[in-house]
Tab-separated table of C-alpha atoms in Angstrom:
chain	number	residue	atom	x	y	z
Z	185	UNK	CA	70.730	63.763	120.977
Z	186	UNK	CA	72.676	65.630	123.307
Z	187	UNK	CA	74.808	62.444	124.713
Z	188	UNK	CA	75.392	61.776	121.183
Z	189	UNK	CA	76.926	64.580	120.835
Z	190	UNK	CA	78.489	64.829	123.688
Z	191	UNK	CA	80.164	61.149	123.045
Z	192	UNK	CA	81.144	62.633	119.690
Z	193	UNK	CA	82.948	65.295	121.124
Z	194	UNK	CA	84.724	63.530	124.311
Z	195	UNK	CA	86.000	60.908	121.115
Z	196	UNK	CA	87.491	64.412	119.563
Z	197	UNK	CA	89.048	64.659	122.623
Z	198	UNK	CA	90.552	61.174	122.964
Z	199	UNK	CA	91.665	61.022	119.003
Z	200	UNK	CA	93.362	63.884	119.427
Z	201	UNK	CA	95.794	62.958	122.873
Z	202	UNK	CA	95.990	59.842	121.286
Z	203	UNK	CA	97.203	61.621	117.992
Z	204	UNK	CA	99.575	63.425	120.081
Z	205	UNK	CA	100.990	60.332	121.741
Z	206	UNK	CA	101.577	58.913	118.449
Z	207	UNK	CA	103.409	61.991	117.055
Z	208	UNK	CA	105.829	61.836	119.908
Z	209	UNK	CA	106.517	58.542	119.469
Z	210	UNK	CA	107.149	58.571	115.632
Z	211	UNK	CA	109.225	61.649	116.633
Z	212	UNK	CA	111.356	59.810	118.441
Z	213	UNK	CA	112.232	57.013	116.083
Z	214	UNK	CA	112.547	59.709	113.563
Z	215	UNK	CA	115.210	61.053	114.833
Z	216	UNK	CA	117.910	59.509	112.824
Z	217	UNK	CA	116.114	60.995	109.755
Z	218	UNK	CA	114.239	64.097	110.833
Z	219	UNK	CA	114.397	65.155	107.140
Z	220	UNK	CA	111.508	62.910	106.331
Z	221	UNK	CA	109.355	64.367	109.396
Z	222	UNK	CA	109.946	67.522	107.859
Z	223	UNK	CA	109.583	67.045	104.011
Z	224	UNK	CA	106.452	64.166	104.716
Z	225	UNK	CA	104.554	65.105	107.637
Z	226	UNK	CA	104.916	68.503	108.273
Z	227	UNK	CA	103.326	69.564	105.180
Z	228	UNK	CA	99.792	68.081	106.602
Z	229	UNK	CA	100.254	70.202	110.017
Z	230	UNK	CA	101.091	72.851	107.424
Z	231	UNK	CA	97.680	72.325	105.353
Z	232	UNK	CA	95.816	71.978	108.617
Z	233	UNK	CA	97.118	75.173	110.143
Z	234	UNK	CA	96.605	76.628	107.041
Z	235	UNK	CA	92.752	76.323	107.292
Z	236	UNK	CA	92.796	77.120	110.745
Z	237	UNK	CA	94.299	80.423	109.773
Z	238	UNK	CA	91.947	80.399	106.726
Z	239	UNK	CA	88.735	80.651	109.191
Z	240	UNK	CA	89.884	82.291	111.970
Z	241	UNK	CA	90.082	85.956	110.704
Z	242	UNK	CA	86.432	85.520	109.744
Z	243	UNK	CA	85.339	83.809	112.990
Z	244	UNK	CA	86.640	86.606	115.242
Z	245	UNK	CA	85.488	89.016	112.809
Z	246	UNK	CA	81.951	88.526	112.795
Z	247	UNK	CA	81.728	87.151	116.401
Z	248	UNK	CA	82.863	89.907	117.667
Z	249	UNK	CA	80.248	92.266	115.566
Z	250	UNK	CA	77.705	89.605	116.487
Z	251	UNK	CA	78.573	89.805	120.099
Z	252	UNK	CA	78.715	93.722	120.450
Z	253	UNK	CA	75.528	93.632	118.491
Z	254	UNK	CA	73.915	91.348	121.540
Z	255	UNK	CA	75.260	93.480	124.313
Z	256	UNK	CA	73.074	96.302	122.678
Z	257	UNK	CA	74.693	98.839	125.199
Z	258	UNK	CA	78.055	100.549	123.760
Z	259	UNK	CA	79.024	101.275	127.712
Z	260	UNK	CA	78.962	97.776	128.214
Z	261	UNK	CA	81.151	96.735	125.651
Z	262	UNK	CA	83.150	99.094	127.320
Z	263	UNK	CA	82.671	97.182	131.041
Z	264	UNK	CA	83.773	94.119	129.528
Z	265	UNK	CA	87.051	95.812	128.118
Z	266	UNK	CA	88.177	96.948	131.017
Z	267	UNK	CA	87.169	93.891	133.297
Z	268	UNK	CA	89.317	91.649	130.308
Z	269	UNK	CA	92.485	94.025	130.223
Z	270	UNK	CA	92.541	94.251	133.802
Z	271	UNK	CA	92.320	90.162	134.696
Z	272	UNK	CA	94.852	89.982	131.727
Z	273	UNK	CA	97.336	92.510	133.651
Z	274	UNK	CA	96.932	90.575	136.495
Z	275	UNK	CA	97.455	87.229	135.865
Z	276	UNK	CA	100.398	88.541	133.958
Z	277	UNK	CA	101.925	89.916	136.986
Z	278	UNK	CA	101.292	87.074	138.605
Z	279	UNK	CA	102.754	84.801	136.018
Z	280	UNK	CA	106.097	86.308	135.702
Z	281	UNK	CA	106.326	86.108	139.385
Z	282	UNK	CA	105.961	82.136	139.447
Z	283	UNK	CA	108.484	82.234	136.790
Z	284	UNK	CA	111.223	84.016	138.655
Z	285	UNK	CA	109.973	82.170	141.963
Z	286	UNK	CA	110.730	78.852	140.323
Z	287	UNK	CA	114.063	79.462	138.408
Z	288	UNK	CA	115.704	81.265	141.898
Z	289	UNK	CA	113.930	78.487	144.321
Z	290	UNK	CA	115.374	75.397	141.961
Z	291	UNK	CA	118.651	76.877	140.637
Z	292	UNK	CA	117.444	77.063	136.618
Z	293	UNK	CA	120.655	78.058	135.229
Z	294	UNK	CA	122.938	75.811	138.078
Z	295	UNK	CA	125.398	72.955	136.678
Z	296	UNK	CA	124.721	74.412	132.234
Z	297	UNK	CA	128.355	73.894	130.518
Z	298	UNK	CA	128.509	76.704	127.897
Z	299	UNK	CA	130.225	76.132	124.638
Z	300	UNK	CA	130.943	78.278	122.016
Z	301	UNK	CA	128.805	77.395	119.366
Z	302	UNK	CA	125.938	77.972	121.572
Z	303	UNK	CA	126.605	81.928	122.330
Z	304	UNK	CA	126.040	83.512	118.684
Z	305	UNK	CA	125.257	87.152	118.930
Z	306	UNK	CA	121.488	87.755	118.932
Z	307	UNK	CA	120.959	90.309	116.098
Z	308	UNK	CA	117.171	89.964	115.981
Z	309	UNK	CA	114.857	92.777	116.845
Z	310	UNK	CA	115.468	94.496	120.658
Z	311	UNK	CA	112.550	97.320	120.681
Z	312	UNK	CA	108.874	97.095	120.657
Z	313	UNK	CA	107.038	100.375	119.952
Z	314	UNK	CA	106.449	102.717	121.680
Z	315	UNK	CA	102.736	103.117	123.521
Z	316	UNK	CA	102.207	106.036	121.281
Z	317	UNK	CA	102.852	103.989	118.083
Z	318	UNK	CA	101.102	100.862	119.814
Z	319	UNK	CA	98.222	102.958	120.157
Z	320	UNK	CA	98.218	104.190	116.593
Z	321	UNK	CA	99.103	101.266	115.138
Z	322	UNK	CA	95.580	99.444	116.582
Z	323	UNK	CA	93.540	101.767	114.312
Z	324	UNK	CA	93.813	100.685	110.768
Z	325	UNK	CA	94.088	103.046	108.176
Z	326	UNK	CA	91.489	100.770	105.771
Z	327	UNK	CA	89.049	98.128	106.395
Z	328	UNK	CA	90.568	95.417	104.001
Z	329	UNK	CA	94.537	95.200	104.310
Z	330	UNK	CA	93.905	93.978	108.570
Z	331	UNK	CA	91.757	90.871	107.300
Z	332	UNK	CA	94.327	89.862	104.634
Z	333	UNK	CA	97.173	90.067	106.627
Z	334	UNK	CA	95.482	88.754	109.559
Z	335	UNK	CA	96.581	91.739	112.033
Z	336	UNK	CA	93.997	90.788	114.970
Z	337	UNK	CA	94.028	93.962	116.808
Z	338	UNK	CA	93.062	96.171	113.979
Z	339	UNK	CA	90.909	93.287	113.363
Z	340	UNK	CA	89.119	93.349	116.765
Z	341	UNK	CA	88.632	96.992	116.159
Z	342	UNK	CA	87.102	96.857	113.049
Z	343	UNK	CA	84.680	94.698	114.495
Z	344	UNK	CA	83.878	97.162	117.327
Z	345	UNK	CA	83.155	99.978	115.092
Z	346	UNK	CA	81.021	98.256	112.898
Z	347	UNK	CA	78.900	96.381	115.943
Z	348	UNK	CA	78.673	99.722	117.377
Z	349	UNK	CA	77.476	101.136	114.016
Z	350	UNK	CA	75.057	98.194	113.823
Z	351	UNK	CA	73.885	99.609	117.432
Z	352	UNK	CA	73.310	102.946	116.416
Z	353	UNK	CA	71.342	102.834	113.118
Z	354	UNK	CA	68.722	100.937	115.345
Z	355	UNK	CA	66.157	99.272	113.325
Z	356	UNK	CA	67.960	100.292	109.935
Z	357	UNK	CA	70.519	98.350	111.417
Z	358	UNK	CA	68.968	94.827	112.034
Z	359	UNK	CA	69.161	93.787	108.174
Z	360	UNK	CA	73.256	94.394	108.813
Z	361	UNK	CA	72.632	92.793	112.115
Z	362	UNK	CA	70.998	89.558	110.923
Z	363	UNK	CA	73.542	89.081	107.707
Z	364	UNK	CA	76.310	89.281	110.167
Z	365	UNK	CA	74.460	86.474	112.905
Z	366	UNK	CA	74.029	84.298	109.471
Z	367	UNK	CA	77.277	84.573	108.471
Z	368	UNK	CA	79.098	83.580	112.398
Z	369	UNK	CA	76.970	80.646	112.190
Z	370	UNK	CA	78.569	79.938	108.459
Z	371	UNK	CA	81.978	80.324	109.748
Z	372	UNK	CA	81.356	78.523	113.200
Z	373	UNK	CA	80.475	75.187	111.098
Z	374	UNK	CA	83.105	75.799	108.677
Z	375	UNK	CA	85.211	75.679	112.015
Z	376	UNK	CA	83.523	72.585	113.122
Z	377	UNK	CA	84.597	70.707	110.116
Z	378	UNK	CA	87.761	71.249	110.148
Z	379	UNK	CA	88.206	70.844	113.975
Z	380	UNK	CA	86.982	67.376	112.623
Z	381	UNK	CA	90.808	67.500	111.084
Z	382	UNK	CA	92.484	67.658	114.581
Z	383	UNK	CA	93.760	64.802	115.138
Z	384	UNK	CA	95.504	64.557	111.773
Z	385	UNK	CA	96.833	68.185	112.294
Z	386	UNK	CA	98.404	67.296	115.852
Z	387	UNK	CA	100.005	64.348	114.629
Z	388	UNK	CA	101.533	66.214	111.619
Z	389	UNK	CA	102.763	68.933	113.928
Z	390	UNK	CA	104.132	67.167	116.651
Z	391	UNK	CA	106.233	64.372	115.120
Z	392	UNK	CA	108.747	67.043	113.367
Z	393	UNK	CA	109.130	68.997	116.483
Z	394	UNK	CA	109.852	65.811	118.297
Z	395	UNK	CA	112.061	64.569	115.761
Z	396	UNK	CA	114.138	68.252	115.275
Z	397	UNK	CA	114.774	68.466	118.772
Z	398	UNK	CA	115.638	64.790	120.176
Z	399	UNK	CA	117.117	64.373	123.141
Z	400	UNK	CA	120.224	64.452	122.805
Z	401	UNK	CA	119.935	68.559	121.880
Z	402	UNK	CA	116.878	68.773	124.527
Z	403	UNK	CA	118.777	67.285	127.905
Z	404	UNK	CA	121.420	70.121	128.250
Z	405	UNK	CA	118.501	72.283	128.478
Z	406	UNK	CA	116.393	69.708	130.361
Z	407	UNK	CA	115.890	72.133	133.679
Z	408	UNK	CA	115.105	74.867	131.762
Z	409	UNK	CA	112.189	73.225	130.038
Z	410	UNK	CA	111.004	71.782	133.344
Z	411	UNK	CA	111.163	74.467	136.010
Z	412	UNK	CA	109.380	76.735	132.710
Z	413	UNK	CA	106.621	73.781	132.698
Z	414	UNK	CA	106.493	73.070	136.431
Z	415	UNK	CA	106.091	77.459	136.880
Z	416	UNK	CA	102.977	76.987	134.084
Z	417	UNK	CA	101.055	74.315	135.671
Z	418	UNK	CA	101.509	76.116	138.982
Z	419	UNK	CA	99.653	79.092	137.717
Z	420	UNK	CA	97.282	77.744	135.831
Z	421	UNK	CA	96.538	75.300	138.851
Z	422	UNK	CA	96.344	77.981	141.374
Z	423	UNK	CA	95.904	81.301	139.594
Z	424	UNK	CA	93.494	80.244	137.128
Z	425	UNK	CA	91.145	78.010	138.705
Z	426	UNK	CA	91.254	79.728	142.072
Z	427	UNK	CA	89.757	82.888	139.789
Z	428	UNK	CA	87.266	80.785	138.200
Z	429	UNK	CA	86.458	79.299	141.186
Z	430	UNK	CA	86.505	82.672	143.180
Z	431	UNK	CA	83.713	84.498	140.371
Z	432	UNK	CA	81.888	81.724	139.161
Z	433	UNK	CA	81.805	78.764	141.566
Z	434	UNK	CA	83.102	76.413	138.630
Z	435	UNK	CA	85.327	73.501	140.448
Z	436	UNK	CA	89.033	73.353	139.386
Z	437	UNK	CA	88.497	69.732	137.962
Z	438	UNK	CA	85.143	70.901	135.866
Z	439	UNK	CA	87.560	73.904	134.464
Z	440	UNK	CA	90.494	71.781	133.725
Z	441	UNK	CA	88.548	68.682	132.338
Z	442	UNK	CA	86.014	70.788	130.220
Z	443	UNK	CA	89.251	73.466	128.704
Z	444	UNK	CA	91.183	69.549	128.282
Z	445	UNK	CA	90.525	69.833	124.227
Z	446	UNK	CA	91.745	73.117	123.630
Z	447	UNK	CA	94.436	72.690	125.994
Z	448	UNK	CA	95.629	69.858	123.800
Z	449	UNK	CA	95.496	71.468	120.743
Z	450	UNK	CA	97.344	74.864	121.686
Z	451	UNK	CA	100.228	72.130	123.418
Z	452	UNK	CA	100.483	70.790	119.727
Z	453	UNK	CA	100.073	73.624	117.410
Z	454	UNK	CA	101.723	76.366	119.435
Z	455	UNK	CA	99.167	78.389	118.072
Z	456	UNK	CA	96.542	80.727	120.273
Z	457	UNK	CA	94.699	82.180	117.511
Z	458	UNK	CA	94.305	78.841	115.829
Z	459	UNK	CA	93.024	77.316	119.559
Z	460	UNK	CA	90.262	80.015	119.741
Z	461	UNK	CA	87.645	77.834	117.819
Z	462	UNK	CA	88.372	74.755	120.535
Z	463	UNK	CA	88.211	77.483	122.928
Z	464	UNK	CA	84.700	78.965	121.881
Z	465	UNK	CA	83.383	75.420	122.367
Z	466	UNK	CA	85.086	74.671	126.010
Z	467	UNK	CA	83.836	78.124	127.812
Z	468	UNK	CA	80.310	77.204	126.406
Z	469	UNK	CA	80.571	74.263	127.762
Z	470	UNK	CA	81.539	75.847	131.627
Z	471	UNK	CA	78.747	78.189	130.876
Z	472	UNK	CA	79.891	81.497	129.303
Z	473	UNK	CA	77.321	83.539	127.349
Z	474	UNK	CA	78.367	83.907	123.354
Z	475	UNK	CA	78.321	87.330	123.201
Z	476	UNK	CA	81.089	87.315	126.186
Z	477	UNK	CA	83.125	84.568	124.977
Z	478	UNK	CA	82.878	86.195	121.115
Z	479	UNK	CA	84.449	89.261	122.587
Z	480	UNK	CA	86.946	88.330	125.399
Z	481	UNK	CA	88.515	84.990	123.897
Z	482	UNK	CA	89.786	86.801	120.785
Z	483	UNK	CA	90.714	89.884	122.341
Z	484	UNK	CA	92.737	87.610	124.448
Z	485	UNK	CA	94.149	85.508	121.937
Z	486	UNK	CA	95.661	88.521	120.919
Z	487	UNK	CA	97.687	90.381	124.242
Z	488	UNK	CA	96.919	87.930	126.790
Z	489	UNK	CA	100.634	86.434	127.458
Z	490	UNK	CA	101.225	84.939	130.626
Z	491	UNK	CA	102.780	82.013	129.354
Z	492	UNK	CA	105.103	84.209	127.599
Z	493	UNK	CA	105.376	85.802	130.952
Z	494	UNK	CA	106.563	82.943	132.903
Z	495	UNK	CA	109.041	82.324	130.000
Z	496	UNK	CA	110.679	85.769	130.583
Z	497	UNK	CA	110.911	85.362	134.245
Z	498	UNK	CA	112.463	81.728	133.894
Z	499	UNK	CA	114.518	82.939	130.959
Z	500	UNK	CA	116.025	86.217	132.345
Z	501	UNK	CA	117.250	84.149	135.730
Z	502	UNK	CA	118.542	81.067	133.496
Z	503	UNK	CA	120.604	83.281	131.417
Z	504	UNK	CA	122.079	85.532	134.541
Z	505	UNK	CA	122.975	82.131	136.287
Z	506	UNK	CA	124.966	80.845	133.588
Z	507	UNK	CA	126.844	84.416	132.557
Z	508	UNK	CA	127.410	84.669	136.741
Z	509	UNK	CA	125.338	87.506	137.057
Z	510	UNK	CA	123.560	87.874	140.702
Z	511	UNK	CA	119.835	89.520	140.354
Z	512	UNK	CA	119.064	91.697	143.230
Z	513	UNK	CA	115.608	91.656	144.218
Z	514	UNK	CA	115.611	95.524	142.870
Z	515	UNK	CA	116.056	93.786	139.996
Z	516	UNK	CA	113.909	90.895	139.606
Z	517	UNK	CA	110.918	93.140	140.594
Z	518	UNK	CA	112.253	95.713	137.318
Z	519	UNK	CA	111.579	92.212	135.430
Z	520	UNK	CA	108.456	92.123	136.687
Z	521	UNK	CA	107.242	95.728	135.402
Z	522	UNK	CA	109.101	94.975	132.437
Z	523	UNK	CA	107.181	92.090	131.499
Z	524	UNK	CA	103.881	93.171	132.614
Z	525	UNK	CA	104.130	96.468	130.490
Z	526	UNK	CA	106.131	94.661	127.692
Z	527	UNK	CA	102.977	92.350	127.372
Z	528	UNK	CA	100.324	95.558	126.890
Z	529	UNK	CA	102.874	96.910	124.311
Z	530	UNK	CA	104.025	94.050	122.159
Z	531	UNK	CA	100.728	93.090	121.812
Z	532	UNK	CA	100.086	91.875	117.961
Z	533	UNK	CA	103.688	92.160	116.963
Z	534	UNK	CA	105.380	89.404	115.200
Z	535	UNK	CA	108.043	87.804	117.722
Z	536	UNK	CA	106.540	89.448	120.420
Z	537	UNK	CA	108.505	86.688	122.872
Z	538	UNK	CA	111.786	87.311	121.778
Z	539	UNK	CA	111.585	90.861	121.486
Z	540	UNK	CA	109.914	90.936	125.262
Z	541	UNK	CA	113.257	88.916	126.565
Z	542	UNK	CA	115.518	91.149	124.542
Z	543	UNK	CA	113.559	94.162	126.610
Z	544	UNK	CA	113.944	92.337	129.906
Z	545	UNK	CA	117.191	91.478	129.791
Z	546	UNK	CA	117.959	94.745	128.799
Z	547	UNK	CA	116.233	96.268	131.932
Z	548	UNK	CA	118.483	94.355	134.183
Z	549	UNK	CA	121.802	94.931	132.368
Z	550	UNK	CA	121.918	90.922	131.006
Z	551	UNK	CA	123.874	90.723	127.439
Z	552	UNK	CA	121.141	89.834	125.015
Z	553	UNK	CA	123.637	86.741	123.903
Z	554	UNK	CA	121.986	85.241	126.193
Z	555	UNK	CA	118.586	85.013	123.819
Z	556	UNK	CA	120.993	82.414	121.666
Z	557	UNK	CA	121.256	80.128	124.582
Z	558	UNK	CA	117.546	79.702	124.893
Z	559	UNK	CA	116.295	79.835	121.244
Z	560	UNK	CA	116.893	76.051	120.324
Z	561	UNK	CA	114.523	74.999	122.504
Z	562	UNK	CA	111.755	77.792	121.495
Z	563	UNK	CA	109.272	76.034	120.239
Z	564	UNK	CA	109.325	73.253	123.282
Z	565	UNK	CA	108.881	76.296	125.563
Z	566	UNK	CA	106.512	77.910	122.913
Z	567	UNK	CA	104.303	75.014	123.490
Z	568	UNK	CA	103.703	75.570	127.054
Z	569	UNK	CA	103.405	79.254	126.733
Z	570	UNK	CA	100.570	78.567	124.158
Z	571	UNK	CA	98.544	76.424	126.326
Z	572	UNK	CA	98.696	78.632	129.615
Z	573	UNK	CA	98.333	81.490	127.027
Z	574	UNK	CA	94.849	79.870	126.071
Z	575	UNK	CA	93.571	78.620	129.432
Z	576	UNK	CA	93.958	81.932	130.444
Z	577	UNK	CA	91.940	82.627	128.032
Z	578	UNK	CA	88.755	80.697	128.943
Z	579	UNK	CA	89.129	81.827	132.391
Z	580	UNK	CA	89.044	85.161	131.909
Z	581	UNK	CA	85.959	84.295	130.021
Z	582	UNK	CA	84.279	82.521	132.526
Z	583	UNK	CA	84.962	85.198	135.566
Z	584	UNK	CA	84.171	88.149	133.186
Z	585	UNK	CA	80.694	86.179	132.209
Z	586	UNK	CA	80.209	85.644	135.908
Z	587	UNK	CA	80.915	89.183	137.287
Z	588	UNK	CA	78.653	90.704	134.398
Z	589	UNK	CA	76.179	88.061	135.498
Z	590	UNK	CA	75.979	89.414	138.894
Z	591	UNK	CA	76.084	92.983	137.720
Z	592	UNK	CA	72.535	92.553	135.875
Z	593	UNK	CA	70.797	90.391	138.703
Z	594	UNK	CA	71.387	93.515	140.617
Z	595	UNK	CA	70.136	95.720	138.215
Z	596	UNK	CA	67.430	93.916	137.872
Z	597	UNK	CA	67.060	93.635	142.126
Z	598	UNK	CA	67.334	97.374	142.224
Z	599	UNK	CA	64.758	97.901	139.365
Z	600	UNK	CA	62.395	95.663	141.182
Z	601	UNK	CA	62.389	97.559	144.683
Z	602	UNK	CA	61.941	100.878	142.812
Z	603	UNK	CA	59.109	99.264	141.466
């Protein structure tokens, strides 16, 4: 039964790079007539997406209740937090890091021709709130209005309060506490069937991205894309599976080949939130506990951005190159506090990439024109951001699941020799 499965989902797995494949290569002879892409295909990505979305405010809703729930122990939930936000800090130090490493060490911004039609003025937004409002903002002010519009942190803490509610009212509590286990498992095989859609949805996603951005608009901004890439890989290879590694004993190739299916999907659908159902699957798989996974993997989902880290760092020394701007090393480290701190407070907010770059290159004195230069290829580099975004994800999961592993075999050492 089990291999059965097992074939069933490794076929997933295979239907969906092969999906992927496909959508890159209809991309490219679309390119002449990336109208149809759009108008024909997209629409299905759309629909798929759509459900994704549809499922996924649900999912994180009630796994999260169910997980605090399981935990039983409020000051645990509260471990867990701070082991999550910590790692995610981190890593996102870290991350930036290998992005400015990489854009100084290969020369990002060296031999890019500007033109004129290429440096608009960026009027978007510049400002993320302030903590104070960040803070505020998390708490909703009802229990409905987060759910419809899909605002995950307020989201996440609804579920908190109510799985800590669910704690306190004890056994008046366990009615509330088995509606809400019956209803995850509704919404985990509602998930299931439309992960079942996957390879349909990649397709339909990737062939109009493909087909938008040929390349003939992608090779002037070839280097960019790659030294952002090779600076992702990097730290997922070393950062990521050295932690996992490090906490849990899980091989790099065992991480990498078991997180392979949600790593696809975020690459296609540029989408973290829509991922987390692939993702809930994958750190199973490696060995995380539920009620870990139902807590850290959305929470993540939500301000984990490393990926969006490594974009700033490659970004910000791409766009001084090719305005002639030197970065002192003064400098490049104020891009790394930026970033890191810029990730905690942009957390949730719509755009929260762009608005992080306008902050960092406003920290080092670079003229947010510069944002203009970049933007065409967004949603190439959004791709890759996604995907480290996600893995990140699942390792943090894994290490979290493996320190809080170790935590109650020592409880339970210490209970014994009191004993």
């Amino acid at each position: 039964m089990n291999t059965k499965k097992q074939k069933k989902k490794l076929s997933l797995t295979v239907m969906i790079l092969t999906a992927l494949f496909l959508g890159i290569l209809s991309g490219l002879l679309l390119q002449s007539h990336p109208k149809i892409a759009e108008n024909y295909i997209q629409p299905f990505g759309t629909i798929f997406l759509n459900l994704i979305k549809m499922i996924v405010v649900p999912v994180v809703l009630f796994s999260i209740i169910q997980g605090v729930v399981s935990l039983q122990d409020i000051k645990k939930v509260g471990s867990i937090g701070g082991k999550t936000i910590c790692f995610y800090i981190v890593t996102t130090a870290f991350a930036v890091t290998f992005g400015l490493l990489f854009a100084n060490v290969l020369n990002v911004g060296g031999g890019y021709v500007m033109n004129s039609s290429s440096l608009e003025a960026y009027e978007g937004a510049t400002k993320a709130p302030s903590l104070i409002e960040t803070l505020v903002n998390i708490f909703p002010s009802n229990a409905v209005e987060p759910l419809v519009s899909a605002t995950m942190l307020q989201v996440i803490v609804i579920a908190l309060f109510f799985g800590f509610g669910i704690i306190i009212a004890g056994d008046k509590g366990k009615p509330a506490a088995d509606l809400v286990e019956s209803l995850s498992e509704v919404c985990i095989n509602i998930m299931g069937l439309i992960i079942n859609l996957s390879p349909i949805g990649v397709f339909a996603l990737i062939t109009p991205v493909v087909a938008t951005n040929g390349p003939s608009v992608l090779l002037p901004l070839l280097k960019l894309i790659g030294v952002a890439y090779l600076a992702s890989i990097v730290h997922m290879v070393v950062v990521y599976s050295s932690a996992v590694k490090g906490f849990s004993g899980i091989s790099p190739l065992r991480f990498f080949k078991e997180q392979s299916p949600a790593m696809l999907f975020a690459f296609s659908s540029a989408s973290s939130v829509g991922t987390l159902p692939f993702n809930y699957e994958c750190t199973e798989k490696l060995g995380a506990r539920k009620e870990i996974a139902s807590f850290v993997l959305p929470l993540g989902a939500t301000i984990n951005m490393d990926g969006t880290a490594i974009y700033q760092g490659v970004s910000a020394i791409f766009i001084a190159q090719i305005f002639g701007v030197h970065l002192t090393l003064t400098q490049q480290l104020m891009v790394i506090l930026t970033t890191t701190l810029a990730s905690i407070g942009t957390a949730g907010v719509p755009g929260s990439g762009v608005i992080m770059l306008a902050m960092v290159l406003q920290s080092v004195g670079l003229p947010l024109e510069g944002i203009a230069l970049v933007a065409g290829v967004d949603r190439i580099l959004d791709m890759a951001r996604t995907t480290v975004n996600i893995t990140g994800d699942a390792a943090c999961t894994i290490c979290v699941d493996a320190m809080e592993k170790r935590k109650e075999a020592r409880r339970k050492v210490d209970i014994s020799n009191n004993l």
